[in-house]
Short mmCIF file of C-alpha atoms and ligand atoms in Angstrom, two decimals:
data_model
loop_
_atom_site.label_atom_id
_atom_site.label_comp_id
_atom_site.label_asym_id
_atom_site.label_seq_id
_atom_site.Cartn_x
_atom_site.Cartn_y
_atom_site.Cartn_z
CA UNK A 1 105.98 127.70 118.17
CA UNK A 2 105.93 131.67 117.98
CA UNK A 3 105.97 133.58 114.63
CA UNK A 4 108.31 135.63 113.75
CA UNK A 5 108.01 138.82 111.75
CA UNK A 6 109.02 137.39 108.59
CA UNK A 7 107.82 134.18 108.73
CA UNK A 8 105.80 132.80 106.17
CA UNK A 9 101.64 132.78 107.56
CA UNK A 10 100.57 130.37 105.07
CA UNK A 11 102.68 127.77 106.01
CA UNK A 12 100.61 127.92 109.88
CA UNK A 13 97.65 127.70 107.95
CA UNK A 14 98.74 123.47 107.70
CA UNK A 15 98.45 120.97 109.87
CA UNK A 16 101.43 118.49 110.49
CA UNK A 17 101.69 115.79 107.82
CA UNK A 18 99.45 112.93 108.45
CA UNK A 19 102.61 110.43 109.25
CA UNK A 20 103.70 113.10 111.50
CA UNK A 21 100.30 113.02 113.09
CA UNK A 22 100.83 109.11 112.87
CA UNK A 23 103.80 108.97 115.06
CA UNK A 24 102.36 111.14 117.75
CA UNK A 25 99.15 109.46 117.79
CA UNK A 26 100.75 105.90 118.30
CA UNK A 27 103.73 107.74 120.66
CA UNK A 28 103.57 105.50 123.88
CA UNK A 29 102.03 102.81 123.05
CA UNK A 30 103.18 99.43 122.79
CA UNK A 31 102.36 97.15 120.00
CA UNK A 32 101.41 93.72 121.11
CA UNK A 33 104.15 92.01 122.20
CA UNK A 34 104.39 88.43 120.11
CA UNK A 35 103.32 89.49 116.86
CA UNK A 36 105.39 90.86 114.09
CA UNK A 37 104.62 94.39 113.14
CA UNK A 38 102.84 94.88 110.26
CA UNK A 39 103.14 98.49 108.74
CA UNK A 40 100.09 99.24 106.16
CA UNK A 41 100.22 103.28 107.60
CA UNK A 42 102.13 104.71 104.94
CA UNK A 43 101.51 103.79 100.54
CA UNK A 44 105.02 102.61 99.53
CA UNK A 45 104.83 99.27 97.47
CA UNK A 46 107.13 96.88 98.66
CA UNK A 47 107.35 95.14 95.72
CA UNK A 48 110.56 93.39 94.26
CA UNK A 49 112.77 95.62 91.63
CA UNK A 50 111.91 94.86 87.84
CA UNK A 51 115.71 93.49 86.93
CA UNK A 52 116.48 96.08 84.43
CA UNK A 53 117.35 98.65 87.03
CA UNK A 54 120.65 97.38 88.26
CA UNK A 55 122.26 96.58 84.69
CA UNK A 56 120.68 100.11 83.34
CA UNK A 57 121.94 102.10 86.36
CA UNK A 58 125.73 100.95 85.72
CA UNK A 59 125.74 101.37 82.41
CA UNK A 60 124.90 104.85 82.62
CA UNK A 61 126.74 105.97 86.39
CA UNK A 62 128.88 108.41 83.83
CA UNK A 63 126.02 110.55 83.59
CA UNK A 64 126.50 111.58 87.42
CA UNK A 65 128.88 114.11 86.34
CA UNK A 66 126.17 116.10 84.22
CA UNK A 67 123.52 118.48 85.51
CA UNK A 68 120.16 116.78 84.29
CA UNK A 69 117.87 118.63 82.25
CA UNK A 70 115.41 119.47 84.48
CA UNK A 71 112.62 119.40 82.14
CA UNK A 72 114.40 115.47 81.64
CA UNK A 73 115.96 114.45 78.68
CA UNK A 74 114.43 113.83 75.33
CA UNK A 75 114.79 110.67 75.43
CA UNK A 76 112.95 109.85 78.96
CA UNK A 77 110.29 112.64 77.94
CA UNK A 78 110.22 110.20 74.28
CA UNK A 79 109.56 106.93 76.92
CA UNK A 80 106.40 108.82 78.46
CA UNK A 81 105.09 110.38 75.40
CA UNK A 82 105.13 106.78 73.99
CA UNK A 83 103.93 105.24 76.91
CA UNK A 84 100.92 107.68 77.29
CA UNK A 85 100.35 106.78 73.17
CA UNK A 86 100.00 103.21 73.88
CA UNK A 87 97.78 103.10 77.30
CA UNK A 88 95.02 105.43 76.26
CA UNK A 89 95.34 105.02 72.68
CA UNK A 90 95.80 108.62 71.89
CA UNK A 91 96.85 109.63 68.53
CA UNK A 92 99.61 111.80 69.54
CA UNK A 93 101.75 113.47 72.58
CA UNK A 94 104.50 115.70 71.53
CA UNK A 95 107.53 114.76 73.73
CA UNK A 96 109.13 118.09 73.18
CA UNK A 97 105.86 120.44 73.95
CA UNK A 98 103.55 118.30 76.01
CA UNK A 99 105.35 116.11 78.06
CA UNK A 100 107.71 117.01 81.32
CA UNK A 101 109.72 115.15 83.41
CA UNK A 102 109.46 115.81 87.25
CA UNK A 103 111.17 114.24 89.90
CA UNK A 104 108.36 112.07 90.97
CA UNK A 105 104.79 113.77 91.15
CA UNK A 106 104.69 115.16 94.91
CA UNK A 107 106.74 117.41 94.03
CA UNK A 108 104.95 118.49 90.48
CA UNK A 109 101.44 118.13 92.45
CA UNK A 110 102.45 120.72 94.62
CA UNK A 111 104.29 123.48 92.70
CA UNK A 112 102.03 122.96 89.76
CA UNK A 113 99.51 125.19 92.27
CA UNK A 114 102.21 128.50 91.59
CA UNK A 115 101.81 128.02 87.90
CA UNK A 116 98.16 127.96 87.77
CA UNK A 117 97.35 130.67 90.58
CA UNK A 118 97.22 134.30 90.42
CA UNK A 119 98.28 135.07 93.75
CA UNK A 120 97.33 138.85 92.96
CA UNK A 121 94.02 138.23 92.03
CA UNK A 122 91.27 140.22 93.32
CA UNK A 123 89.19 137.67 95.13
CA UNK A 124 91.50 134.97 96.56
CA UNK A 125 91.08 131.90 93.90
CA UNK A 126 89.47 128.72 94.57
CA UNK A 127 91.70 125.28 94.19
CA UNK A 128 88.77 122.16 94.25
CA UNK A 129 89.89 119.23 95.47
CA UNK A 130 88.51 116.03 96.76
CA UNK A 131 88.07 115.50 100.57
CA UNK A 132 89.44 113.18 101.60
CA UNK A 133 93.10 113.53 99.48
CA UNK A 134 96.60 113.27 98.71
CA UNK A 135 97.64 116.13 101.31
CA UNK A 136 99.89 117.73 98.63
CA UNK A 137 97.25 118.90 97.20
CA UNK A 138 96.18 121.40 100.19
CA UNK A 139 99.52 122.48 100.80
CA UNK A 140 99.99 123.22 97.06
CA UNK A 141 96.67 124.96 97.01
CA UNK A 142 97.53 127.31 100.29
CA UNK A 143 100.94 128.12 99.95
CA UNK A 144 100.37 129.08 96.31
CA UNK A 145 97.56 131.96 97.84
CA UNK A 146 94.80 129.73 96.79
CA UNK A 147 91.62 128.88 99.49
CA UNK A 148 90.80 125.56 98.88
CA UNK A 149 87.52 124.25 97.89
CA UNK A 150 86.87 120.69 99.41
CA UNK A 151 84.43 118.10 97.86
CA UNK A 152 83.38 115.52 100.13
CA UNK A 153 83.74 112.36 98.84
CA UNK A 154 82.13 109.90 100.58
CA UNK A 155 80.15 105.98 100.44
CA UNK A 156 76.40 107.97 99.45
CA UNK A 157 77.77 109.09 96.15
CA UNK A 158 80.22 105.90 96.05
CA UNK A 159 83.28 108.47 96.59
CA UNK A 160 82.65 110.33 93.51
CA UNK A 161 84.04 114.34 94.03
CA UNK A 162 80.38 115.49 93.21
CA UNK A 163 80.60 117.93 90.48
CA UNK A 164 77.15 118.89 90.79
CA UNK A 165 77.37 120.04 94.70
CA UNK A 166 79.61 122.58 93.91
CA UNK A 167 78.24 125.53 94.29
CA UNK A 168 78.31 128.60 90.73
CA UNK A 169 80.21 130.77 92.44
CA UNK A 170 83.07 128.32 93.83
CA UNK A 171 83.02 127.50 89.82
CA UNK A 172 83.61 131.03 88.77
CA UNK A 173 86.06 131.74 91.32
CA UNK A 174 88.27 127.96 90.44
CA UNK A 175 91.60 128.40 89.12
CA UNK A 176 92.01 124.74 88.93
CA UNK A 177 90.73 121.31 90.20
CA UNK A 178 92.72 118.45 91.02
CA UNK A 179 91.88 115.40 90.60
CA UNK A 180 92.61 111.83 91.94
CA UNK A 181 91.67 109.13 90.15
CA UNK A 182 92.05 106.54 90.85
CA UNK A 183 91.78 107.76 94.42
CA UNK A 184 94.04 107.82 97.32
CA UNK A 185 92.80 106.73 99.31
CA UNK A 186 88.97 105.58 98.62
CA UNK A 187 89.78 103.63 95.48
CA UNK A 188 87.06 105.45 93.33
CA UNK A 189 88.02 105.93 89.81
CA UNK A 190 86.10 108.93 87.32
CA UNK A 191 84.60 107.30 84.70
CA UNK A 192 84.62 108.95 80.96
CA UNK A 193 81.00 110.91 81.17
CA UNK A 194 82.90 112.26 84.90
CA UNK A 195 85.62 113.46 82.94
CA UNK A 196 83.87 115.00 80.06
CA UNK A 197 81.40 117.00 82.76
CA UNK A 198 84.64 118.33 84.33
CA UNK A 199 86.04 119.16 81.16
CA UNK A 200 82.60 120.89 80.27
CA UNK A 201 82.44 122.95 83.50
CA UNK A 202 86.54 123.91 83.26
CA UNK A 203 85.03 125.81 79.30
CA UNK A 204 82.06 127.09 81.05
CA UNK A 205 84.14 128.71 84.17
CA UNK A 206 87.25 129.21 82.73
CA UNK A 207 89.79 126.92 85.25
CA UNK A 208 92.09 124.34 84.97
CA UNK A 209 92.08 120.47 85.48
CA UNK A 210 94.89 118.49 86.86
CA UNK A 211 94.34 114.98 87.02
CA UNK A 212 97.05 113.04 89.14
CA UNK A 213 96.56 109.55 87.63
CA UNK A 214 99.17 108.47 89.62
CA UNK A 215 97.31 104.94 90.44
CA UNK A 216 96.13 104.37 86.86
CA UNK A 217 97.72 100.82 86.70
CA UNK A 218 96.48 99.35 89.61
CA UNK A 219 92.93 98.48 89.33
CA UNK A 220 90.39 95.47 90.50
CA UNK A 221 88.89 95.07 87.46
CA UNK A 222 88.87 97.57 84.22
CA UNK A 223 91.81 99.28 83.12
CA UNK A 224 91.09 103.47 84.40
CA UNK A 225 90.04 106.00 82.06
CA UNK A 226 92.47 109.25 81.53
CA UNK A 227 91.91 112.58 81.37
CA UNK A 228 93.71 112.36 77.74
CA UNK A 229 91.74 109.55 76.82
CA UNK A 230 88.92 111.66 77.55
CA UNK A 231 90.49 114.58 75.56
CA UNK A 232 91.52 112.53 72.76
CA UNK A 233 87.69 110.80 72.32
CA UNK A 234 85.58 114.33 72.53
CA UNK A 235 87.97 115.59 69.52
CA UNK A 236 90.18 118.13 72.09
CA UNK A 237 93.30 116.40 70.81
CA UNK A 238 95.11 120.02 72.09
CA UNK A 239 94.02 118.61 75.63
CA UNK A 240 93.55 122.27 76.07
CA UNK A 241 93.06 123.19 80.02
CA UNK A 242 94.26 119.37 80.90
CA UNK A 243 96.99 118.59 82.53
CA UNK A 244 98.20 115.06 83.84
CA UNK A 245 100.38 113.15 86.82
CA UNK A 246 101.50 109.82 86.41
CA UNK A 247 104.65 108.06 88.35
CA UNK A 248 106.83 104.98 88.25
CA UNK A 249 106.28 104.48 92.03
CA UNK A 250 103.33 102.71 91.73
CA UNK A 251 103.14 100.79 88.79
CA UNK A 252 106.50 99.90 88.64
CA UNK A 253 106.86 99.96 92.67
CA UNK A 254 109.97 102.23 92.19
CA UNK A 255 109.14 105.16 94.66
CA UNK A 256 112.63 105.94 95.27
CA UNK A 257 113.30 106.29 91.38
CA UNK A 258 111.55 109.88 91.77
CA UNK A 259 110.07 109.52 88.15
CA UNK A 260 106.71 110.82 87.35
CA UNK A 261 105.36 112.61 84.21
CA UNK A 262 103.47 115.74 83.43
CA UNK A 263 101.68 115.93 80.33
CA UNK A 264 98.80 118.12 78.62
CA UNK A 265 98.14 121.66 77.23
CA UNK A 266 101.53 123.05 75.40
CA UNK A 267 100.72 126.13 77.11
CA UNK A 268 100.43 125.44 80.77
CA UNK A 269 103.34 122.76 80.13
CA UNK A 270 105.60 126.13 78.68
CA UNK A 271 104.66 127.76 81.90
CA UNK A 272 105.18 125.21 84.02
CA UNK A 273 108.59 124.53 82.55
CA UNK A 274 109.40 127.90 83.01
CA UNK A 275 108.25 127.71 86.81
CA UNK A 276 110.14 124.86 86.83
CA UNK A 277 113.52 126.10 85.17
CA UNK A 278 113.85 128.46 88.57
CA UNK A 279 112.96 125.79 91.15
CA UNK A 280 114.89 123.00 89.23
CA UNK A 281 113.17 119.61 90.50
CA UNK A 282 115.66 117.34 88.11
CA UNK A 283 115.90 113.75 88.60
CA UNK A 284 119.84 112.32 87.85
CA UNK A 285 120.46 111.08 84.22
CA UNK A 286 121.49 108.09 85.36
CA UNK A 287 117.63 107.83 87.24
CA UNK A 288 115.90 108.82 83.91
CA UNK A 289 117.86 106.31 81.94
CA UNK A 290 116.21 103.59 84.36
CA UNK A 291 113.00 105.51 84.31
CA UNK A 292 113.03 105.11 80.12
CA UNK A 293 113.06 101.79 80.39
CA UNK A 294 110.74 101.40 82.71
CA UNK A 295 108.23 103.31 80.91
CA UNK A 296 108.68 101.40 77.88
CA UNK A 297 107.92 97.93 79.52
CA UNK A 298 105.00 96.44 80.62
CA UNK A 299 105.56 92.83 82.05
CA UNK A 300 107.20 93.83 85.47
CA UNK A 301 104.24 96.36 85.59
CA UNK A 302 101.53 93.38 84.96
CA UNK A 303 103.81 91.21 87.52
CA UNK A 304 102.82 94.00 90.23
CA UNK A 305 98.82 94.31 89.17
CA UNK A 306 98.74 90.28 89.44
CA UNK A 307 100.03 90.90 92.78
CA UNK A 308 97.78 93.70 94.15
CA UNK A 309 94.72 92.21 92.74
CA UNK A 310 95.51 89.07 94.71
CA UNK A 311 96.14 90.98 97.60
CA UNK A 312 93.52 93.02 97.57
CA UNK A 313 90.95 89.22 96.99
CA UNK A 314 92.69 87.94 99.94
CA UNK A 315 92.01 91.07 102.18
CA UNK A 316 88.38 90.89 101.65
CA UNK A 317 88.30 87.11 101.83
CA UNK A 318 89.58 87.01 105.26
CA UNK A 319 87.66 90.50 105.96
CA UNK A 320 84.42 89.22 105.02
CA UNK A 321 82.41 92.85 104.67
CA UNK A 322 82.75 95.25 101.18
CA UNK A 323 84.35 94.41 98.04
CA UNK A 324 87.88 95.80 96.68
CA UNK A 325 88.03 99.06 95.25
CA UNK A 326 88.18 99.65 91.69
CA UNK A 327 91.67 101.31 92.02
CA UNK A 328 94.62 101.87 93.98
CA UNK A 329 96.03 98.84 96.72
CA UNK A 330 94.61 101.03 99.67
CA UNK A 331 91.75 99.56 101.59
CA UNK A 332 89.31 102.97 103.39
CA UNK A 333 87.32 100.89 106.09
CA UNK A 334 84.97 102.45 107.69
CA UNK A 335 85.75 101.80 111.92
CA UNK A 336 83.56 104.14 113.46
CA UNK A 337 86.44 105.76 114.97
CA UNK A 338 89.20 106.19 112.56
CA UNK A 339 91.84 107.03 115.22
CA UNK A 340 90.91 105.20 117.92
CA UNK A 341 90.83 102.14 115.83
CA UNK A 342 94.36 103.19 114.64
CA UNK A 343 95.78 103.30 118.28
CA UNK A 344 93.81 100.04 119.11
CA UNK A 345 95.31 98.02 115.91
CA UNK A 346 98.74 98.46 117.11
CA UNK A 347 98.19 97.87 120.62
CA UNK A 348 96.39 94.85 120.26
CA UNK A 349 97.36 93.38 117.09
CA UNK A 350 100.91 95.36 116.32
CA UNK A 351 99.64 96.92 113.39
CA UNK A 352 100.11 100.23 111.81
CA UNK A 353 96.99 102.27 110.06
CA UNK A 354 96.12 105.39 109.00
CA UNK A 355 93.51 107.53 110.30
CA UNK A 356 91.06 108.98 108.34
CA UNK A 357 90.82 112.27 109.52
CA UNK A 358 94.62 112.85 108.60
CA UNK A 359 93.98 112.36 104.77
CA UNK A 360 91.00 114.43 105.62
CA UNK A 361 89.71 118.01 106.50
CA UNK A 362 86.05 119.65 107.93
CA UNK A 363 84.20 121.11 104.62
CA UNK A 364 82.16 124.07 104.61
CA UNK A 365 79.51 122.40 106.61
CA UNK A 366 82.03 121.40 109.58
CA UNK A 367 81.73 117.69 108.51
CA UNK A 368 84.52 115.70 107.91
CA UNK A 369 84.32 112.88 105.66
CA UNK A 370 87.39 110.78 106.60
CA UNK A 371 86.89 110.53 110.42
CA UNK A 372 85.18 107.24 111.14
CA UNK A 373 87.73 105.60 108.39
CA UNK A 374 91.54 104.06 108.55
CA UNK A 375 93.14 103.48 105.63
CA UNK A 376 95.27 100.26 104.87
CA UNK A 377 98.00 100.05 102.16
CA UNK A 378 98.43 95.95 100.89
CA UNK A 379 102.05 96.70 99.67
CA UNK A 380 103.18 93.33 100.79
CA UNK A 381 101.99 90.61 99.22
CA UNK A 382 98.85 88.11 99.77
CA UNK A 383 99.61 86.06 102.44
CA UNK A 384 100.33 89.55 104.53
CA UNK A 385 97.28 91.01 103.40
CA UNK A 386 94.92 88.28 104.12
CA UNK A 387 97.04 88.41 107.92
CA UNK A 388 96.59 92.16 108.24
CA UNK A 389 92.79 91.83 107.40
CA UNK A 390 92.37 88.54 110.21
CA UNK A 391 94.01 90.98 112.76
CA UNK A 392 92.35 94.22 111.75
CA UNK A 393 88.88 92.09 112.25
CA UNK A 394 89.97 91.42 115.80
CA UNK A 395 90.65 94.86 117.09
CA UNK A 396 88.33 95.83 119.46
CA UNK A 397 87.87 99.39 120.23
C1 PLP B 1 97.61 110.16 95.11
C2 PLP B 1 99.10 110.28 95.05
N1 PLP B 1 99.62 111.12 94.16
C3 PLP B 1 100.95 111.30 94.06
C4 PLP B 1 101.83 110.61 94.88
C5 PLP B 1 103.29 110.90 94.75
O1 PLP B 1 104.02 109.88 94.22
P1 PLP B 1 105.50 110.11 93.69
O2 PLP B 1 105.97 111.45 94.18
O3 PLP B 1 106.29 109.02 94.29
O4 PLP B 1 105.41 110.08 92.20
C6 PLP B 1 101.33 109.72 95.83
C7 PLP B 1 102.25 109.00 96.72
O5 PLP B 1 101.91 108.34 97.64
C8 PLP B 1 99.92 109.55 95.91
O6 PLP B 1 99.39 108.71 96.80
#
């Protein structure tokens, strides 16, 4: 494609989205003919509704003909601030000044990057980030005028973003960090002496921390540690510098609900409010009447955890190699060849994967961490996880 005069040079600077890359990778081949297909490419639970949405929706479909708020309503910004209370036992989140509504936290994840960067600074600013990651992240980063700063992540340092690799000067130059935890997709999860490093580090050099906890309530064994939490314990109960990311698509498997929060540091939630007043991301009343509820109840959300964990037990059984991770329902196996395992799995056993190197980029070195992995989501169910793993161990590349 040429460039024009006025197009936008940052936006070159990205690759195609990894399920873009998908598509063309697979284009051509033909998945094994007498098999059903099994999709575990892309991360969207599959998960039955919780049965509050449908009664909840309808009594609320009058709110259609209002604009939302698109900071969300008090009382769905009351749900999260409550919510956030209860799981990490914090003393107290001010719905009004540290919580915001987006309209699930892709969105938020990305523009969050033109609140935080000064696009006009001197040197170009540093956005850290772990490699592999959520691809918003990048994109955020780059198209906010931001060169981002990759940390490998990878099975030596059991997929930790190594805070100590990192060079002074990447520090000094950091406007923020995100973080994923628990991680999409190699399932580690920061632990509370991670957090309060981070936290150290983000005093010492002056940057900010955003933590997308998106996965927080799926987990193999111990319930994740937040970035609050961590606030909360080391007396910074202004979670100054912190901000948060959690969403209903995962724990309550409602990814088309487009609810996620944002909570943290009154002052980088004012300016990202304000950022937010001019791009207006606001999810439909009627949406953050369902959303409410659903982050005031718990049992549908234990319903899905019983369901991943078993998933995830049945994968390995039938896998036989590696234990589950601590978070998230993705599986990162390492192939040799990440995409020639991909094409392989869905010619000979009619099964979709993700590459690697597409949730992945070269860091400073020229080594990528992602490409000898795929990456396999276990959105649906047991019995088609413990098929997708007997499959999986019969592709031969
Ligand atoms: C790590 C991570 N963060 C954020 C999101 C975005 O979720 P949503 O926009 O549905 O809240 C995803 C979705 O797959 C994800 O994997």
């Amino acid at each position: 494609m040429s460039v024009g005069k006025h197009d936008q040079p940052r936006l070159d600077r990205l690759g195609a989205y990894p399920f873009q890359r998908l598509k063309g990778l697979l284009a051509g081949i033909r998945p094994a003919s007498g098999l059903v297909h099994i999709d575990a490419g892309a991360g969207e639970p599959r998960l039955p509704q919780p049965a509050f949405v449908a009664p909840q929706l309808e009594e609320h479909l009058h709110g259609f003909s209002q604009y939302p708020p698109t900071s969300g309503a008090l009382f769905v910004r009351e749900a999260m601030a409550s919510w956030l209370v209860r799981r990490y036992g914090l003393a107290d989140v001010d719905p009004s000044t540290q919580v915001l509504a987006a309209n699930g936290t892709r969105e938020a994840l990305f523009s969050v990057a033109h609140a935080l960067v000064n696009p006009e600074a001197a040197a170009e600013p540093r956005v850290l980030m772990p490699n592999p990651m959520y691809q918003i992240y990048y994109g955020g980063a780059v198209l906010a005028g931001a060169r981002p700063w990759l940390m490998s992540c990878t099975a030596s340092s059991q997929f930790a973003p190594e805070l100590d690799a990192v060079p002074e000067k990447v520090w000094k130059e950091a406007a923020f960090i995100y973080v994923c935890s628990p991680s999409n997709p190699t399932g580690w999860v920061a632990d509370h002496d991670w957090y309060r490093r981070l936290i150290e580090l983000a005093d010492e050099h002056d940057f900010y921390i955003v933590a997308d906890e998106c996965y927080s309530e799926i987990f193999w064994r111990e319930q994740p540690v937040g970035l609050l939490e961590v606030c909360q314990r080391i007396g910074r109960e202004d979670f100054s510098r912190c901000l948060v990311m959690n969403s209903l698509s995962k724990r309550s498997a409602l990814p088309g609900l487009r609810s996620g929060l944002i909570a943290g540091d009154a002052r980088l939630i004012a300016r990202f409010a304000k950022l937010r007043s001019y791009t207006g991301p606001a999810t439909p009343l009627p949406l953050q009447r369902v959303a409410a509820m659903a982050w005031s109840d718990e049992y549908h959300v234990g319903i899905n955890q019983e369901t991943y964990r078993r998933s995830l037990q049945a994968f390995y059984e039938e896998w036989g190699d590696g234990s589950p991770p601590e978070g998230t329902f993705f599986v990162w196996l390492d192939v040799g060849d990440g995409e020639a395992f991909a094409r392989a799995a869905y010619e000979q056993q009619a099964v979709t994967v993700l590459p690697g190197a597409y949730l992945s980029a070269p860091d400073e070195r020229g080594e990528n961490p992602g490409t000898s992995y795929v990456r396999a989501a276990l959105v649906d169910g047991e019995e088609q996880a413990a098929e997708l793993a007997r499959r999986l161990r019969q592709v031969r590349v």
